[in-house]
């Protein structure tokens, strides 16, 4: 897969998980302040793929764990089991094949390196400092991000983050690719600042 | 009684010439071995029934399929994507979409007749060759081959085979199995195997409205070098009723 595709995929995950750190606020400063109070996240997610060709969306489900400063577990449980792990600057990805869980290698690893570079920006609530996306607050509950590079707009038009009424929790992240084609991540059972076992971020736990 | 003493051919009694003769002999053997499997005739009534079974290999009417697709290259798993396929046999047309597990559309094309309309293709999926090969593979999987001539019979390993000969002289052999599984072999004009598809016998699969759909498909593609295998597991199937 190309570097650009990796960047896009990484961005989808980054937007989806790190936005869970967004605190309630109507300025970039308040968002950064709220983000600074969060040390860990655990949430279920539902991923809906919408396309005009589909009568109903394709639905995937999973769970994510995030522990500051840089530990991530983004796990799909259905319909295809897949685990993305990041811990102590090491990133790995596993996917279920007919031979069991296999590790994806090669170009897939580039995506992980990209995430390592980008996550601190998102965790810090510094959306408007991201080199790939420009950010705008549409209202008190919605943030819209658009790619800075024209070439990337061919892959992603914009990303919309919808905040939950509950401070520190978001409702959804929607990644718009083109007209009528978008992926929506809905987050439920979000729990902040609970201790997470280190084993969650290790390849032995898969 | 006439006795004839075998003598070496005067044209092959020198070493270089002998080597050429040997190579020609090997080439002749190779050509004869690479031919299509011979089909031997079966009774007419049986032939009629089995031909019907060949058509049952392909889904009837319009369908939308979602598969998990694992790519295996040189025996090693190379990754998993999601494939969405829409079949419209009436036109006939196929639409193929490749998604990452995260939902990103990496390739989307629709093919009808000889026209392929690529609606989206990001790097690594953005060559015309990829699009045409993918559409060929999808059509092989889900559409009755468009043939100028059809025949049928028993293959050397005793499998009933429907043979579809296309206008470019390429050939598709369809072999329905007794247990619901089936096999499709595609050969080029020189009778060289291009693709092979194997379907597992029908088991517990998402198959709405009583349709019998294979849970797993295995596609071996030798057109591209290195050859690769796609292991496809059915996630969803939906009949299109528009």
Coordinates of C-alpha atoms in Angstrom, one line a residue:
Chain A
X1 CA 0.0 0.0 0.0
X2 CA 1.3 3.5 -0.8
X3 CA 2.7 6.0 1.7
X4 CA -0.3 8.2 1.0
X5 CA -2.7 5.4 1.7
X6 CA -0.9 4.7 4.9
X7 CA -1.1 8.3 6.0
X8 CA -4.8 8.3 5.3
X9 CA -5.4 5.1 7.2
X10 CA -3.3 6.4 10.1
X11 CA -5.2 9.6 10.1
X12 CA -8.5 7.8 10.3
X13 CA -7.3 5.9 13.4
X14 CA -5.7 8.9 14.9
X15 CA -8.8 11.0 14.5
X16 CA -11.0 8.3 15.9
X17 CA -9.0 7.5 19.0
X18 CA -7.3 10.6 20.0
X19 CA -10.3 12.8 19.6
X20 CA -11.7 10.8 22.5
X21 CA -9.4 13.0 24.6
X22 CA -11.2 16.2 23.6
X23 CA -12.5 18.0 26.6
X24 CA -15.5 20.2 26.6
X25 CA -14.6 23.7 25.3
X26 CA -15.0 26.2 22.7
X27 CA -11.4 27.1 22.1
X28 CA -8.3 25.3 21.1
X29 CA -6.8 26.2 24.4
X30 CA -9.7 24.6 26.4
X31 CA -9.4 21.5 24.3
X32 CA -5.7 21.3 25.0
X33 CA -6.3 21.8 28.7
X34 CA -8.9 19.0 28.8
X35 CA -6.6 16.7 26.8
X36 CA -4.0 17.2 29.4
X37 CA -6.2 15.8 32.1
X38 CA -6.7 12.4 30.4
X39 CA -4.2 9.6 30.9
X40 CA -6.0 6.6 29.4
X41 CA -9.0 5.7 27.3
X42 CA -11.0 2.5 26.9
X43 CA -13.9 2.5 24.5
X44 CA -16.0 0.3 22.2
X45 CA -16.4 1.4 18.7
X46 CA -18.7 0.7 15.8
X47 CA -17.4 1.4 12.3
X48 CA -20.0 2.1 9.6
X49 CA -19.0 2.2 6.0
X50 CA -21.6 4.1 3.9
X51 CA -21.5 4.0 0.1
X52 CA -24.3 4.7 -2.5
X53 CA -23.7 1.2 -3.8
X54 CA -24.6 -0.3 -0.4
X55 CA -28.2 -0.6 0.6
X56 CA -27.1 -0.8 4.2
X57 CA -23.7 0.2 5.7
X58 CA -21.0 -2.3 6.3
X59 CA -20.6 -2.6 10.0
X60 CA -17.4 -3.5 12.0
X61 CA -17.1 -3.5 15.7
X62 CA -14.1 -3.3 18.0
X63 CA -12.5 -1.9 21.1
X64 CA -9.7 0.6 21.6
X65 CA -7.3 1.2 24.5
X66 CA -5.0 4.2 24.8
X67 CA -2.5 4.9 27.5
X68 CA -0.4 8.0 27.5
X69 CA 2.3 8.6 26.4
X70 CA 2.2 6.4 23.4
X71 CA 0.5 3.0 23.9
X72 CA -2.4 2.1 21.6
X73 CA -4.5 -1.0 21.0
X74 CA -7.0 -0.6 18.2
X75 CA -8.8 -4.0 17.8
X76 CA -11.5 -5.1 15.4
X77 CA -13.5 -8.0 16.8
X78 CA -15.9 -8.5 13.8
X79 CA -16.3 -9.3 11.0
X80 CA -12.5 -9.4 10.5
X81 CA -10.4 -9.7 13.6
X82 CA -7.4 -7.3 13.4
X83 CA -5.2 -5.7 16.1
X84 CA -3.0 -2.7 15.8
X85 CA -0.5 -2.3 18.6
X86 CA 1.8 0.5 19.5
X87 CA 3.9 0.4 22.6
X88 CA 7.3 1.9 23.5
X89 CA 7.9 3.2 20.0
X90 CA 7.3 -0.3 18.5
X91 CA 4.3 -0.7 16.2
X92 CA 2.8 -4.0 15.0
X93 CA -0.3 -5.1 13.3
X94 CA -2.0 -8.5 13.3
X95 CA -4.9 -9.8 11.3
X96 CA -6.8 -13.0 11.3
X97 CA -6.1 -15.2 8.3
X98 CA -7.0 -18.8 7.6
X99 CA -3.8 -19.8 9.4
X100 CA -4.7 -17.8 12.5
X101 CA -3.4 -14.4 13.5
X102 CA -0.6 -13.3 11.3
X103 CA 1.6 -10.2 11.5
X104 CA 1.4 -7.8 8.6
X105 CA 4.8 -6.7 7.5
X106 CA 6.5 -4.5 4.9
X107 CA 4.7 -1.3 3.8
X108 CA 2.1 -1.8 6.5
X109 CA 4.8 -0.9 9.0
X110 CA 5.1 2.6 7.5
X111 CA 1.7 3.4 8.7
X112 CA 2.8 2.6 12.3
X113 CA 5.8 4.9 12.0
X114 CA 3.5 7.7 10.8
X115 CA 1.3 7.2 13.8
X116 CA 4.3 7.5 16.1
X117 CA 5.0 10.9 14.6
X118 CA 1.5 12.2 14.7
X119 CA 0.0 11.0 17.9
X120 CA 1.6 13.5 20.2
X121 CA 0.0 16.3 18.2
X122 CA -3.5 14.9 18.6
X123 CA -3.0 13.9 22.2
X124 CA -2.1 17.4 23.0
X125 CA -5.3 18.6 21.4
X126 CA -3.1 20.6 18.9
X127 CA -5.4 20.0 16.0
X128 CA -4.5 23.3 14.4
X129 CA -0.8 22.4 14.5
X130 CA -1.1 19.2 12.5
X131 CA 0.9 19.2 9.3
X132 CA -1.6 17.1 7.4
X133 CA -4.9 18.6 8.4
X134 CA -6.2 22.0 9.1
X135 CA -8.9 22.2 11.8
X136 CA -11.9 24.4 12.3
X137 CA -14.4 24.5 15.1
X138 CA -17.8 24.5 13.4
X139 CA -19.7 25.0 16.6
X140 CA -19.3 23.9 20.3
X141 CA -19.7 20.3 19.5
X142 CA -18.2 19.9 16.0
X143 CA -14.7 20.1 14.7
X144 CA -13.9 19.8 11.0
X145 CA -10.5 18.9 9.6
X146 CA -9.5 19.1 6.0
X147 CA -6.3 17.9 4.3
X148 CA -3.7 20.6 3.8
X149 CA -2.3 18.9 0.7
X150 CA -4.4 18.9 -2.4
X151 CA -3.2 15.4 -3.3
X152 CA -4.7 14.0 -0.1
X153 CA -8.1 15.5 -0.8
X154 CA -8.4 12.9 -3.5
X155 CA -8.4 10.3 -0.7
X156 CA -10.1 12.2 2.1
X157 CA -12.3 15.3 1.7
X158 CA -12.7 16.1 5.3
X159 CA -13.1 14.6 8.8
X160 CA -15.8 15.6 11.2
X161 CA -15.6 15.1 14.9
X162 CA -18.7 15.3 17.0
X163 CA -18.3 15.9 20.7
X164 CA -20.6 14.2 23.2
X165 CA -22.5 16.4 25.7
X166 CA -20.4 14.7 28.3
X167 CA -17.1 16.5 28.7
X168 CA -14.1 14.5 27.6
X169 CA -16.2 12.1 25.5
X170 CA -17.0 12.3 21.8
X171 CA -19.9 10.8 20.0
X172 CA -18.5 10.1 16.5
X173 CA -15.8 10.7 14.0
X174 CA -16.8 10.7 10.3
X175 CA -14.3 10.4 7.5
X176 CA -15.7 11.7 4.2
X177 CA -13.9 10.3 1.1
X178 CA -16.2 11.6 -1.6
X179 CA -19.8 12.3 -2.2
X180 CA -21.9 9.8 -0.4
X181 CA -18.9 7.7 0.6
X182 CA -17.9 8.0 4.3
X183 CA -16.9 6.0 7.3
X184 CA -18.4 6.8 10.7
X185 CA -16.9 5.7 13.9
X186 CA -19.3 5.7 16.8
X187 CA -17.9 5.4 20.3
X188 CA -19.7 3.9 23.3
X189 CA -18.8 2.8 26.8
X190 CA -16.0 5.4 26.9
X191 CA -14.0 5.2 30.2
X192 CA -11.3 7.7 31.0
X193 CA -8.3 7.5 33.3
X194 CA -8.7 3.9 34.3
X195 CA -5.6 1.8 34.8
X196 CA -4.8 -0.4 31.7
X197 CA -2.6 -3.5 31.9
X198 CA 0.6 -3.2 29.9
X199 CA -0.1 -6.6 28.4
X200 CA -2.9 -5.1 26.4
X201 CA -0.3 -3.4 24.2
X202 CA 2.0 -6.4 23.8
X203 CA 1.8 -8.9 20.9
X204 CA 1.6 -11.8 23.3
X205 CA -2.0 -10.7 24.2
X206 CA -3.8 -11.3 20.9
Chain B
X1 CA 11.7 -61.9 -42.7
X2 CA 13.3 -58.6 -43.0
X3 CA 15.5 -57.4 -40.3
X4 CA 16.3 -53.9 -40.1
X5 CA 19.2 -52.7 -38.0
X6 CA 18.6 -49.5 -36.2
X7 CA 21.0 -46.8 -37.2
X8 CA 21.3 -43.4 -35.8
X9 CA 19.8 -40.7 -38.0
X10 CA 22.5 -39.2 -40.2
X11 CA 21.2 -35.8 -39.2
X12 CA 21.7 -36.5 -35.5
X13 CA 25.1 -38.2 -35.5
X14 CA 27.0 -35.1 -34.5
X15 CA 26.9 -33.7 -31.0
X16 CA 25.6 -30.2 -31.8
X17 CA 22.9 -31.6 -34.1
X18 CA 22.0 -34.2 -31.5
X19 CA 21.5 -31.5 -28.9
X20 CA 19.1 -29.7 -31.3
X21 CA 17.2 -32.8 -31.9
X22 CA 16.9 -33.5 -28.2
X23 CA 15.7 -30.0 -27.5
X24 CA 13.1 -30.3 -30.4
X25 CA 12.0 -33.5 -28.9
X26 CA 11.5 -31.9 -25.4
X27 CA 9.7 -29.0 -26.9
X28 CA 7.3 -31.4 -28.7
X29 CA 6.7 -33.2 -25.5
X30 CA 6.1 -30.0 -23.6
X31 CA 3.6 -28.8 -26.2
X32 CA 1.7 -32.0 -26.1
X33 CA 1.6 -31.9 -22.3
X34 CA 0.4 -28.3 -22.1
X35 CA -2.8 -29.0 -24.1
X36 CA -6.2 -28.7 -22.6
X37 CA -7.4 -31.7 -20.6
X38 CA -9.2 -34.0 -23.0
X39 CA -12.9 -34.4 -22.4
X40 CA -14.5 -37.7 -23.0
X41 CA -18.2 -38.0 -23.9
X42 CA -21.0 -38.8 -21.5
X43 CA -24.5 -39.9 -22.1
X44 CA -26.9 -37.2 -23.4
X45 CA -29.4 -37.2 -20.5
X46 CA -26.6 -37.1 -18.0
X47 CA -25.0 -34.4 -20.0
X48 CA -28.1 -32.3 -19.9
X49 CA -28.4 -32.6 -16.1
X50 CA -24.7 -31.8 -15.5
X51 CA -24.8 -28.8 -17.8
X52 CA -27.5 -27.5 -15.6
X53 CA -25.2 -28.0 -12.6
X54 CA -22.5 -26.0 -14.3
X55 CA -24.9 -23.0 -14.5
X56 CA -25.7 -23.4 -10.8
X57 CA -22.1 -22.6 -10.0
X58 CA -22.8 -19.0 -10.9
X59 CA -25.3 -16.9 -8.8
X60 CA -28.6 -16.3 -10.5
X61 CA -29.8 -12.7 -10.7
X62 CA -28.2 -9.6 -9.2
X63 CA -26.2 -10.0 -6.0
X64 CA -24.0 -7.9 -3.7
X65 CA -21.3 -9.8 -1.9
X66 CA -18.9 -8.8 0.8
X67 CA -15.8 -11.0 1.3
X68 CA -12.8 -10.9 3.6
X69 CA -9.9 -11.4 1.1
X70 CA -6.6 -12.7 2.2
X71 CA -3.7 -12.5 -0.3
X72 CA -1.1 -15.2 -0.2
X73 CA 2.1 -14.7 -2.2
X74 CA 4.7 -17.5 -2.4
X75 CA 2.9 -19.3 0.4
X76 CA 3.1 -16.4 2.8
X77 CA 0.1 -14.3 3.8
X78 CA 0.5 -10.7 2.6
X79 CA -2.5 -9.0 4.1
X80 CA -6.3 -8.9 4.3
X81 CA -8.8 -6.5 2.7
X82 CA -12.5 -6.3 2.3
X83 CA -14.0 -6.9 -1.1
X84 CA -17.5 -5.7 -2.2
X85 CA -18.8 -7.1 -5.4
X86 CA -22.0 -6.3 -7.2
X87 CA -23.1 -8.6 -10.0
X88 CA -25.7 -7.7 -12.6
X89 CA -25.8 -10.7 -15.0
X90 CA -28.5 -9.1 -17.1
X91 CA -26.3 -6.4 -18.5
X92 CA -23.9 -8.1 -17.8
X93 CA -21.9 -5.9 -15.4
X94 CA -19.7 -6.2 -12.4
X95 CA -18.7 -3.6 -9.8
X96 CA -15.7 -4.2 -7.6
X97 CA -14.6 -2.3 -4.5
X98 CA -11.6 -3.0 -2.4
X99 CA -11.7 -1.5 1.1
X100 CA -9.1 -1.5 3.9
X101 CA -10.2 -3.0 7.2
X102 CA -10.5 0.6 8.4
X103 CA -13.0 1.3 5.7
X104 CA -10.9 3.3 3.2
X105 CA -11.9 2.8 -0.4
X106 CA -8.7 1.8 -2.2
X107 CA -10.2 0.7 -5.5
X108 CA -13.6 1.1 -7.1
X109 CA -14.5 0.2 -10.7
X110 CA -17.5 -0.8 -12.7
X111 CA -17.2 -2.9 -15.8
X112 CA -19.9 -3.4 -18.5
X113 CA -19.1 -5.0 -21.8
X114 CA -15.5 -4.0 -22.7
X115 CA -15.6 -0.8 -20.7
X116 CA -14.1 -0.4 -17.3
X117 CA -15.0 2.8 -15.5
X118 CA -12.5 3.3 -12.7
X119 CA -14.1 5.5 -10.1
X120 CA -11.3 5.5 -7.5
X121 CA -7.9 4.0 -7.4
X122 CA -5.2 5.0 -5.0
X123 CA -1.5 4.0 -5.4
X124 CA -0.7 0.4 -5.8
X125 CA -4.2 -0.1 -7.2
X126 CA -4.1 2.6 -9.8
X127 CA -2.8 0.9 -12.9
X128 CA -5.0 -0.1 -15.8
X129 CA -3.5 -3.6 -15.7
X130 CA -4.7 -4.0 -12.1
X131 CA -8.2 -2.9 -13.0
X132 CA -8.5 -5.2 -16.0
X133 CA -7.1 -8.2 -14.1
X134 CA -9.4 -7.6 -11.1
X135 CA -12.5 -7.3 -13.4
X136 CA -11.4 -10.5 -15.2
X137 CA -11.1 -12.3 -12.0
X138 CA -14.4 -11.1 -10.6
X139 CA -16.2 -12.0 -13.8
X140 CA -14.6 -15.4 -13.8
X141 CA -15.9 -15.9 -10.2
X142 CA -19.5 -14.8 -10.7
X143 CA -20.6 -14.6 -14.3
X144 CA -21.3 -17.4 -16.7
X145 CA -18.5 -17.2 -19.3
X146 CA -19.3 -15.5 -22.5
X147 CA -18.6 -18.2 -25.1
X148 CA -18.7 -18.7 -28.8
X149 CA -18.7 -22.4 -28.4
X150 CA -19.5 -24.8 -25.5
X151 CA -18.9 -28.4 -25.0
X152 CA -18.9 -30.8 -22.1
X153 CA -17.6 -34.2 -21.0
X154 CA -15.6 -36.0 -18.5
X155 CA -12.1 -34.7 -17.6
X156 CA -9.2 -37.2 -17.3
X157 CA -9.8 -37.3 -13.5
X158 CA -13.5 -38.2 -14.1
X159 CA -15.0 -34.8 -13.3
X160 CA -17.9 -33.6 -15.4
X161 CA -16.7 -30.4 -17.1
X162 CA -18.5 -27.7 -19.0
X163 CA -16.1 -26.1 -21.4
X164 CA -16.6 -22.5 -22.6
X165 CA -14.5 -21.4 -25.5
X166 CA -14.3 -17.6 -25.8
X167 CA -14.0 -15.6 -29.0
X168 CA -10.3 -15.0 -28.3
X169 CA -9.8 -18.8 -28.1
X170 CA -9.2 -18.7 -24.3
X171 CA -11.1 -21.5 -22.5
X172 CA -13.0 -21.8 -19.2
X173 CA -13.7 -25.2 -17.7
X174 CA -16.4 -25.4 -15.0
X175 CA -16.5 -28.5 -12.9
X176 CA -19.4 -28.8 -10.4
X177 CA -18.6 -31.2 -7.6
X178 CA -21.0 -33.8 -6.1
X179 CA -20.9 -32.2 -2.7
X180 CA -21.8 -28.6 -3.6
X181 CA -18.2 -27.5 -4.2
X182 CA -16.9 -26.7 -7.6
X183 CA -13.8 -25.7 -9.6
X184 CA -13.2 -23.3 -12.4
X185 CA -10.1 -23.5 -14.6
X186 CA -9.2 -20.7 -17.0
X187 CA -6.7 -21.3 -19.8
X188 CA -5.1 -18.9 -22.3
X189 CA -5.0 -19.4 -26.0
X190 CA -1.9 -21.7 -25.6
X191 CA -3.8 -23.8 -23.1
X192 CA -1.7 -22.4 -20.2
X193 CA -3.5 -22.1 -16.9
X194 CA -4.3 -18.5 -16.1
X195 CA -6.5 -18.9 -13.1
X196 CA -8.1 -21.6 -10.9
X197 CA -11.0 -21.1 -8.6
X198 CA -12.0 -23.6 -6.0
X199 CA -15.2 -23.3 -3.9
X200 CA -15.7 -25.1 -0.6
X201 CA -18.9 -27.2 -0.4
X202 CA -21.8 -25.1 0.9
X203 CA -21.9 -25.0 4.6
X204 CA -23.3 -22.5 7.1
X205 CA -23.0 -19.3 5.3
X206 CA -25.0 -16.1 5.1
X207 CA -27.2 -17.1 2.2
X208 CA -30.5 -15.1 2.0
X209 CA -33.6 -16.4 0.3
X210 CA -32.4 -20.0 0.2
X211 CA -29.5 -19.3 -2.1
X212 CA -26.6 -21.7 -2.0
X213 CA -23.4 -19.7 -1.9
X214 CA -19.9 -20.9 -1.2
X215 CA -18.5 -19.9 2.2
X216 CA -15.0 -19.9 0.9
X217 CA -13.5 -19.3 -2.5
X218 CA -9.8 -19.8 -3.4
X219 CA -8.5 -18.0 -6.5
X220 CA -5.1 -18.8 -7.8
X221 CA -3.9 -16.2 -10.3
X222 CA -0.9 -17.1 -12.4
X223 CA -1.3 -14.1 -14.8
X224 CA 0.8 -11.9 -12.5
X225 CA 4.3 -12.8 -11.5
X226 CA 4.7 -13.9 -8.9
X227 CA 1.5 -15.9 -8.8
X228 CA -0.8 -15.2 -5.9
X229 CA -3.8 -16.8 -4.2
X230 CA -6.8 -15.0 -2.8
X231 CA -8.7 -16.7 0.0
X232 CA -12.1 -15.2 0.1
X233 CA -14.5 -15.7 3.0
X234 CA -18.1 -14.6 2.6
X235 CA -19.2 -12.0 5.1
X236 CA -22.5 -10.9 3.6
X237 CA -24.6 -11.7 0.6
X238 CA -27.6 -9.7 -0.5
X239 CA -29.8 -10.2 -3.5
X240 CA -30.4 -7.1 -5.5
X241 CA -34.1 -6.6 -6.2
X242 CA -34.2 -3.2 -7.9

